[in-house]
XYZ file of C-alpha atoms in Angstrom:
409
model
C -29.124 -138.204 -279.122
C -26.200 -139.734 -280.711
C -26.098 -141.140 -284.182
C -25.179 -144.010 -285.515
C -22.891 -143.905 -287.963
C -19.793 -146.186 -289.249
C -17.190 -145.757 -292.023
C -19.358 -148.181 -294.167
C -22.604 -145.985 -293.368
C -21.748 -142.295 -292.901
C -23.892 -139.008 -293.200
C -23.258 -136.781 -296.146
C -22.043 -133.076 -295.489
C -25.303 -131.821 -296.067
C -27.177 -133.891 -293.176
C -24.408 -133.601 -290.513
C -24.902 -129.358 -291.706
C -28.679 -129.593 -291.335
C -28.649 -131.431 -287.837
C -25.873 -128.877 -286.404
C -28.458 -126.383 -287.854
C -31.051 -128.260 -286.096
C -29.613 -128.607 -282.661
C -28.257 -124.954 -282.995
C -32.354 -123.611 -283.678
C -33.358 -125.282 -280.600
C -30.789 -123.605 -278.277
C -33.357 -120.428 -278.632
C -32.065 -116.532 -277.864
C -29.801 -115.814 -275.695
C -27.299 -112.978 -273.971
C -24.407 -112.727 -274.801
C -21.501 -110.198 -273.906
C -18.324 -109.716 -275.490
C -16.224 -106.697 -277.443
C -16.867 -105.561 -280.948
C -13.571 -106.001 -282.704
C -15.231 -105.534 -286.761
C -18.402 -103.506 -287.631
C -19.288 -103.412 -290.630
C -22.096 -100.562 -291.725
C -22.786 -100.444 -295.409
C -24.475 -97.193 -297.015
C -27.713 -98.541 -298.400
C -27.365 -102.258 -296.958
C -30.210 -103.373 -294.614
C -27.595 -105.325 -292.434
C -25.004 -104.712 -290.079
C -22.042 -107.221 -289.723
C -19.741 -107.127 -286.560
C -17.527 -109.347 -284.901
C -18.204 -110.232 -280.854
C -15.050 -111.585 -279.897
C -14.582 -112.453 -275.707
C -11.327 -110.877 -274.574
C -10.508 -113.717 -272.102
C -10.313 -116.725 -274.795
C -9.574 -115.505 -277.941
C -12.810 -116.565 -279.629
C -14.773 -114.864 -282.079
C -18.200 -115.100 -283.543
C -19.723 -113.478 -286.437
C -22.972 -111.017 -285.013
C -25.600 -109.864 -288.102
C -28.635 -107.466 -287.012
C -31.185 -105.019 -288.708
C -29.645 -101.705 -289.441
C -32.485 -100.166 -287.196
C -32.069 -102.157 -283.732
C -28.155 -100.800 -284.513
C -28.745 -97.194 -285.134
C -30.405 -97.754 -281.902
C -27.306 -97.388 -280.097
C -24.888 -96.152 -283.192
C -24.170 -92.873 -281.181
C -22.585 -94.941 -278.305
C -21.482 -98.192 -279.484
C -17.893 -98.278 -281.966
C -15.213 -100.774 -282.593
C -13.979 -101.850 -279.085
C -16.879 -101.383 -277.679
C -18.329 -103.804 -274.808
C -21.747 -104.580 -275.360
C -24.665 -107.124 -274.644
C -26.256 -108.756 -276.777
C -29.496 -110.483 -277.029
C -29.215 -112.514 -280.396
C -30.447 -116.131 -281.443
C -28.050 -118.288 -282.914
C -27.954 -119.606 -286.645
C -26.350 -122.289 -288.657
C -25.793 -120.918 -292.229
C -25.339 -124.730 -293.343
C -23.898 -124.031 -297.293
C -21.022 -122.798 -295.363
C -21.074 -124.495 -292.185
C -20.829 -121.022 -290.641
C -22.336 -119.827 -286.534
C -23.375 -116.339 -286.311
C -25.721 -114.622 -283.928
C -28.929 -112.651 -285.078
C -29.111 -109.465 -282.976
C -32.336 -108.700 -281.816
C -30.993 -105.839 -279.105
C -28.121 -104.148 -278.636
C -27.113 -102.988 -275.394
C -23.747 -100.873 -274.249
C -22.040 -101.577 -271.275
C -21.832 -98.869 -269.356
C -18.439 -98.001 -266.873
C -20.443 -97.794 -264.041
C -21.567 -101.420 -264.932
C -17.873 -102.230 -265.903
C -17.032 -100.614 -262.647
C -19.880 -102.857 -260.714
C -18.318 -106.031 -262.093
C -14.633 -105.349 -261.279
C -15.386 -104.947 -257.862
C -17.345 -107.948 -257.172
C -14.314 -109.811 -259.163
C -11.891 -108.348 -256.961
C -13.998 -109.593 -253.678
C -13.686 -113.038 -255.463
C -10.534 -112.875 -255.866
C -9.777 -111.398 -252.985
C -11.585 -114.408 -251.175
C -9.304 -117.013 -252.762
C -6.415 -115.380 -251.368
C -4.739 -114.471 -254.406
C -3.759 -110.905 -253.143
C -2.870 -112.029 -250.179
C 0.394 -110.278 -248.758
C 1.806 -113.761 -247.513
C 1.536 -114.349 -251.478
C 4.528 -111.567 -252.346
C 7.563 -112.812 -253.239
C 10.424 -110.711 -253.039
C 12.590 -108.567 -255.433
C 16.436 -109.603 -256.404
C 18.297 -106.691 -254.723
C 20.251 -107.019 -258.187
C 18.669 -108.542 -261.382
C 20.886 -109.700 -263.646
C 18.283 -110.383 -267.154
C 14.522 -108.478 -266.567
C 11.490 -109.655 -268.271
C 9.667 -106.702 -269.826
C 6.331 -107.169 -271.049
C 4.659 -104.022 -272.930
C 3.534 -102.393 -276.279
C 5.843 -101.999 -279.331
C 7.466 -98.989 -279.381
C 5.389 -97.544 -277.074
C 6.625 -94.854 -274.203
C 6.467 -97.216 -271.532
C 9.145 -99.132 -272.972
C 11.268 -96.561 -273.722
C 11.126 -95.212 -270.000
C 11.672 -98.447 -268.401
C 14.907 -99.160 -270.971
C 16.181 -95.726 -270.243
C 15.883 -94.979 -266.649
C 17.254 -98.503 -265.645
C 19.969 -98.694 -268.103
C 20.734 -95.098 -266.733
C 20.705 -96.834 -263.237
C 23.010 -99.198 -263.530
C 23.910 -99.672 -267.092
C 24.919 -103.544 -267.202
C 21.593 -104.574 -266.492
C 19.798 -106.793 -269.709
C 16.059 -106.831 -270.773
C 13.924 -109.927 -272.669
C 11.476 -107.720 -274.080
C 8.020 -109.015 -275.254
C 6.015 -106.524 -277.612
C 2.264 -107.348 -276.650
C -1.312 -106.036 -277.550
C -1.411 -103.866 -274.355
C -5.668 -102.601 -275.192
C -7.965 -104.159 -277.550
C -9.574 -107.632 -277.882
C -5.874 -108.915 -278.163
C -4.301 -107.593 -275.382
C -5.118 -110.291 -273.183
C -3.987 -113.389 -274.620
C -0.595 -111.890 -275.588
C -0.118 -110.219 -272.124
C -0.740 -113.595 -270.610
C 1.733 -115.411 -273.103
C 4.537 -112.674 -272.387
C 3.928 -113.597 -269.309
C 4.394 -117.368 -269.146
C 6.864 -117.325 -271.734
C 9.282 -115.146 -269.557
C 8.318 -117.396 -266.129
C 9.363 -120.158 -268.160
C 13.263 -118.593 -268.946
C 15.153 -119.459 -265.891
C 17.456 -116.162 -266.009
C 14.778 -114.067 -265.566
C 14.823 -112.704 -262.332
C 11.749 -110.518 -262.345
C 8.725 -109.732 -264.699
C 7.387 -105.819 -265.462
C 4.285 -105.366 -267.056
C 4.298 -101.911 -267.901
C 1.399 -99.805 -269.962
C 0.964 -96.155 -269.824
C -2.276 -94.326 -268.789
C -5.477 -94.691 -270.289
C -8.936 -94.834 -269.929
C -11.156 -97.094 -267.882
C -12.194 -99.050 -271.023
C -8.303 -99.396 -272.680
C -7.037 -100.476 -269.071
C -9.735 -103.142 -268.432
C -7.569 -106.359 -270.274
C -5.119 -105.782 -267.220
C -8.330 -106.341 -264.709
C -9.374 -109.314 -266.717
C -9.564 -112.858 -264.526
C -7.155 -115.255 -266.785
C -4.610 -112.459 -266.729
C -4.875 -111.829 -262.801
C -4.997 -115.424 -262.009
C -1.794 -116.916 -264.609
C 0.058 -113.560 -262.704
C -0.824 -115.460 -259.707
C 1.063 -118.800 -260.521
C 4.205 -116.918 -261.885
C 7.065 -118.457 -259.944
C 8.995 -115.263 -261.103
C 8.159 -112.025 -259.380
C 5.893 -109.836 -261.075
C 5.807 -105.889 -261.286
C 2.480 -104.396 -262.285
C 3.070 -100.455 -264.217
C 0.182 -99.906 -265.390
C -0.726 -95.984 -266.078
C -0.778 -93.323 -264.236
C -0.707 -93.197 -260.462
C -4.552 -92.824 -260.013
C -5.154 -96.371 -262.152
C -5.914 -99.078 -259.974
C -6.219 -102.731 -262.099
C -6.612 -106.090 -260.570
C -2.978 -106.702 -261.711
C -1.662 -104.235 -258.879
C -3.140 -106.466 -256.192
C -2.214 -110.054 -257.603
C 1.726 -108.398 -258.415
C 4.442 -108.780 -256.264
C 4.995 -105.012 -256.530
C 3.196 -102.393 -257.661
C 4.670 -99.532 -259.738
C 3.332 -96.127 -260.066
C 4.516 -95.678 -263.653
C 6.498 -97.449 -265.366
C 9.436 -95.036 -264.456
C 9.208 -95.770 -261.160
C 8.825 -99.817 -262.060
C 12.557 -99.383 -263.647
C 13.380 -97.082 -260.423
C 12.251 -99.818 -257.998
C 13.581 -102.985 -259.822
C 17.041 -101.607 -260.914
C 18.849 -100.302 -257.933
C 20.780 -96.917 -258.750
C 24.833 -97.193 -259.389
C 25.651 -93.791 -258.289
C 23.360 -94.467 -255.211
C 24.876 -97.718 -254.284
C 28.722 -96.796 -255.003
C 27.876 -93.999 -253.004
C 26.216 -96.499 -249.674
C 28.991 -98.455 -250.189
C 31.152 -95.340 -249.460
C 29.248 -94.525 -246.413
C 29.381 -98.086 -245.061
C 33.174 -98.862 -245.620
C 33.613 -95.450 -243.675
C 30.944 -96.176 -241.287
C 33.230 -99.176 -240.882
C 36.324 -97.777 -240.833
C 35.191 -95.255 -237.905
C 34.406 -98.115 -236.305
C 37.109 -99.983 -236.201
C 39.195 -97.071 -235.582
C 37.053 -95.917 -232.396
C 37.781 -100.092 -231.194
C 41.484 -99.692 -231.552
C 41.620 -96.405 -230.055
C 39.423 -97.436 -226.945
C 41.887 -100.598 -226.493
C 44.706 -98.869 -226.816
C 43.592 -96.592 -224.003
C 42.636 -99.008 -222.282
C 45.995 -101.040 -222.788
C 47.673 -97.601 -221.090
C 45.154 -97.807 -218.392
C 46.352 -101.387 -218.034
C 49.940 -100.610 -218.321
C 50.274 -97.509 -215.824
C 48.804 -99.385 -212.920
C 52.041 -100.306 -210.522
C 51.650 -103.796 -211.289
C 52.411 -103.229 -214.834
C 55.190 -100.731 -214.303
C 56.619 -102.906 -211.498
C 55.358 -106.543 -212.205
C 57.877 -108.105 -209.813
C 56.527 -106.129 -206.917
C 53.516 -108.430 -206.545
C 55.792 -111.745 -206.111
C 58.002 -109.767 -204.107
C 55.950 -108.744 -201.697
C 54.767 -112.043 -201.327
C 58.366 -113.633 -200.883
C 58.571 -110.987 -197.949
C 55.264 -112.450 -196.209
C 56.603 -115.958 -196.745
C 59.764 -114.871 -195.433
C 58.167 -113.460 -192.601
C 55.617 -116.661 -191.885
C 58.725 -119.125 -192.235
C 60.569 -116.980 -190.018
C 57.842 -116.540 -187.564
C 56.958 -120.642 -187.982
C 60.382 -120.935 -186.933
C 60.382 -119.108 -183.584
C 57.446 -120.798 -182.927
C 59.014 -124.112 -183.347
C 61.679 -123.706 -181.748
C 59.879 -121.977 -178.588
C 57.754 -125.694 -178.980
C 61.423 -127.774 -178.748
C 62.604 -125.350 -176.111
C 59.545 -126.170 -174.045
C 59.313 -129.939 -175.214
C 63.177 -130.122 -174.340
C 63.169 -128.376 -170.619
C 59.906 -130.649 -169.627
C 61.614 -133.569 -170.756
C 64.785 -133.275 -169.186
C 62.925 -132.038 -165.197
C 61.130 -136.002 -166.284
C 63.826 -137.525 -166.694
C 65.497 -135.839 -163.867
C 62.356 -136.931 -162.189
C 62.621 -140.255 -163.096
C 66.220 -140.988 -162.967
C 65.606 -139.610 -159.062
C 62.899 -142.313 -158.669
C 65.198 -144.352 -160.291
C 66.491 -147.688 -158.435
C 69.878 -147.306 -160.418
C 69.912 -143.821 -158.671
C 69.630 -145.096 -154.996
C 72.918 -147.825 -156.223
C 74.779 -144.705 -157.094
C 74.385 -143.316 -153.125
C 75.998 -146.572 -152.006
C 72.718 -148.495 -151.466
C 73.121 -152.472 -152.803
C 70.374 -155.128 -153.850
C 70.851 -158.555 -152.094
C 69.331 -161.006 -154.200
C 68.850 -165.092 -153.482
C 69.870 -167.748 -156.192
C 66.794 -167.597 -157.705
C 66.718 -164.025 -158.079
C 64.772 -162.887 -155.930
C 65.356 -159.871 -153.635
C 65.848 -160.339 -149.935
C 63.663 -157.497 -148.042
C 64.276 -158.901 -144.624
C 66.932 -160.553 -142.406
C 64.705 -163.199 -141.501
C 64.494 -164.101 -145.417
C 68.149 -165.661 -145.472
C 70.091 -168.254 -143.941
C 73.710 -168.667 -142.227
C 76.212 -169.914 -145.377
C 73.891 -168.546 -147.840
C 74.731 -167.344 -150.867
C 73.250 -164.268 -152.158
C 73.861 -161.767 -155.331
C 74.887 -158.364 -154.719
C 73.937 -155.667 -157.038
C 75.302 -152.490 -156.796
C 76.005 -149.231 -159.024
C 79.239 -150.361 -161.015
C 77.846 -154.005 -161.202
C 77.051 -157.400 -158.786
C 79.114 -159.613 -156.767
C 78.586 -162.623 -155.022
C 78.181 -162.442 -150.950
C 78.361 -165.361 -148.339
C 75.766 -164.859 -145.475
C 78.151 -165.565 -142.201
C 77.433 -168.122 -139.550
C 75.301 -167.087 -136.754
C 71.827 -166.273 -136.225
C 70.630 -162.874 -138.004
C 69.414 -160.013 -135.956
C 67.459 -157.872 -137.551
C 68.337 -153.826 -136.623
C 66.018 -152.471 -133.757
């Protein structure tokens, strides 16, 4: 229920302490899980003070038991430890202070550890976050490398070494991180979205050496796997030794065996790529080489055919045919005017036979009247008449004499 309270009517310290204490006594016992970062075990003292701190959000809270439910499990359980803990939770109002009340004490085993991983990574796995469709792909070059690991620790120095020995111009943005512990994951995760956020980094290692199932579990944890998975940067997981298998392998854009071979994968090899390029510039100059020496044998081919050697011959030979066809369309021709000239001169023989003008020339004459037309027959024409002569060389006029006109038996 809320209270009602003004500026002009507010609680005192003490009553706001003893309801918080209140509320708090009426949550009852509960489990609770988490990683002993303090423990505190006085010779002589009754009670045992330890700190259960939860790996994923940085928070804390103070845990107080009997000394005999913790010698309980004293031969199992240290600092760094993951435990569970059933505990009832108190309000220490003078102070204003939480803590837990540990009735039991229970280690988490790795087979439990184990358990819990895998049904994380089917989760995961369900949401697609380790999906291959997901991996984004190296820079065949990168020109500033995000490096995420633990101060001065081996890792480091192998990554800095074997890709400055690869191509020595490359640069690093280191970030020294908590890399086991109940730190670990909260730095790791702010390494890592500190470098996403520098636009010259081209690609992100997180590198750790080998380790135990326990000191590698911060690079299985869930906030870690999933702010991995929203990196627009790529992301190289090198974490231990080739048998290690965190959730960070399958959420990275590239896993690494060891961090030696993260450097050897990112950082492409000078000697190795001066030497390609040598291969592929003579790769290319054999090729070009076997081009021009195929064309050129090919332009001898091309020039020792006859046409080449004699290109005239072609049009020559042709001016020969044409020759020949105007020559032959000539006799032809002329064989057609022959023929065309002998018919037409036996027609007009012909016709100049059948002629009128032809009988004139053997001495025959055309009698014609006035009005001009011919006189066939004796009986046509009458005594004093005059008629029209025609004959070869031209006409003349004729008188028809007196007398009657006989016709010839």
């Amino acid at each position: 229920m809320g209270l009602n309270t003004s500026a002009e009517a507010p609680l005192p310290v003490g009553e706001v302490s003893r309801l918080i204490g209140g509320w708090i006594d009426r949550l009852g016992a509960v489990w609770v899980e988490g990683q002993i970062t303090q423990l505190s075990r006085r010779p002589g003292a009754g009670v045992v003070f330890m700190t259960l701190r939860d790996p994923s959000y940085d928070i804390s809270v103070s845990v107080t038991c009997y000394r005999q439910v913790f010698d309980a499990v004293a031969d199992v359980v240290a600092e760094g430890a993951r435990v569970v803990v059933h505990a009832k939770p108190e309000w220490y109002a003078p102070r204003g202070q939480l803590s837990l009340r540990a009735a039991e004490i229970r280690p988490v085993g790795i087979g439990e550890l184990l358990a819990r991983l895998e049904m994380l990574k089917r989760s995961l796995g369900a949401e697609g976050l380790f999906a291959s469709d997901r991996k984004k792909p190296l820079p065949f070059l990168p020109q500033l490398i995000g490096l995420v690991c633990g101060r001065a620790s081996a890792a480091e120095r192998d990554v800095l070494e074997v890709a400055r020995r690869r191509w020595p111009a490359v640069r690093f943005e280191v970030r020294n991180v908590a890399v086991q512990g109940v730190h670990a994951v909260p730095q790791v995760i702010q390494a890592v979205k500190e470098l996403d956020a520098v636009p010259d980094v081209d690609v992100i290692i997180v590198a750790r050496g080998g380790g135990s199932v326990e000191d590698l579990l911060p690079f299985s944890d869930e906030q870690l796997v999933r702010a991995v998975a929203e990196c627009r940067t790529p992301v190289v997981s090198a974490i231990g030794h080739e048998p290690d298998a965190p959730l960070l392998d399958l959420v990275a854009d590239l896993r690494a065996s060891t961090p030696t071979d993260a450097a050897k994968k990112v950082v492409p090899d000078v000697g190795e790529e001066l030497e390609r390029v040598r291969a592929l510039r003579d790769r290319a100059l054999r090729t070009v080489r076997g081009l021009l020496d195929r064309e050129e044998r090919g332009l001898a081919h091309a020039l020792a055919r006859p046409v080449m050697e004699h290109p005239r011959r072609m049009v020559e030979e042709r001016e020969a045919e044409v020759d020949a066809l105007v020559a032959r369309s000539r006799r032809v021709l002329g064989h057609l005017l022959d023929r065309a000239d002998s018919e037409l001169s036996h027609t007009r023989a012909r016709v100049v036979a059948l002629s009128p003008a032809a009988t004139l020339e053997r001495g025959y004459a055309v009698l014609q009247r006035a009005d001009g037309s011919v006189v066939r027959s004796p009986e046509e024409v009458a005594a004093d008449e005059e008629l029209r002569a025609r004959v070869a060389e031209g006409e003349f006029r004729v008188r028809v004499a007196d007398g009657a006109v006989v016709p010839r038996p």
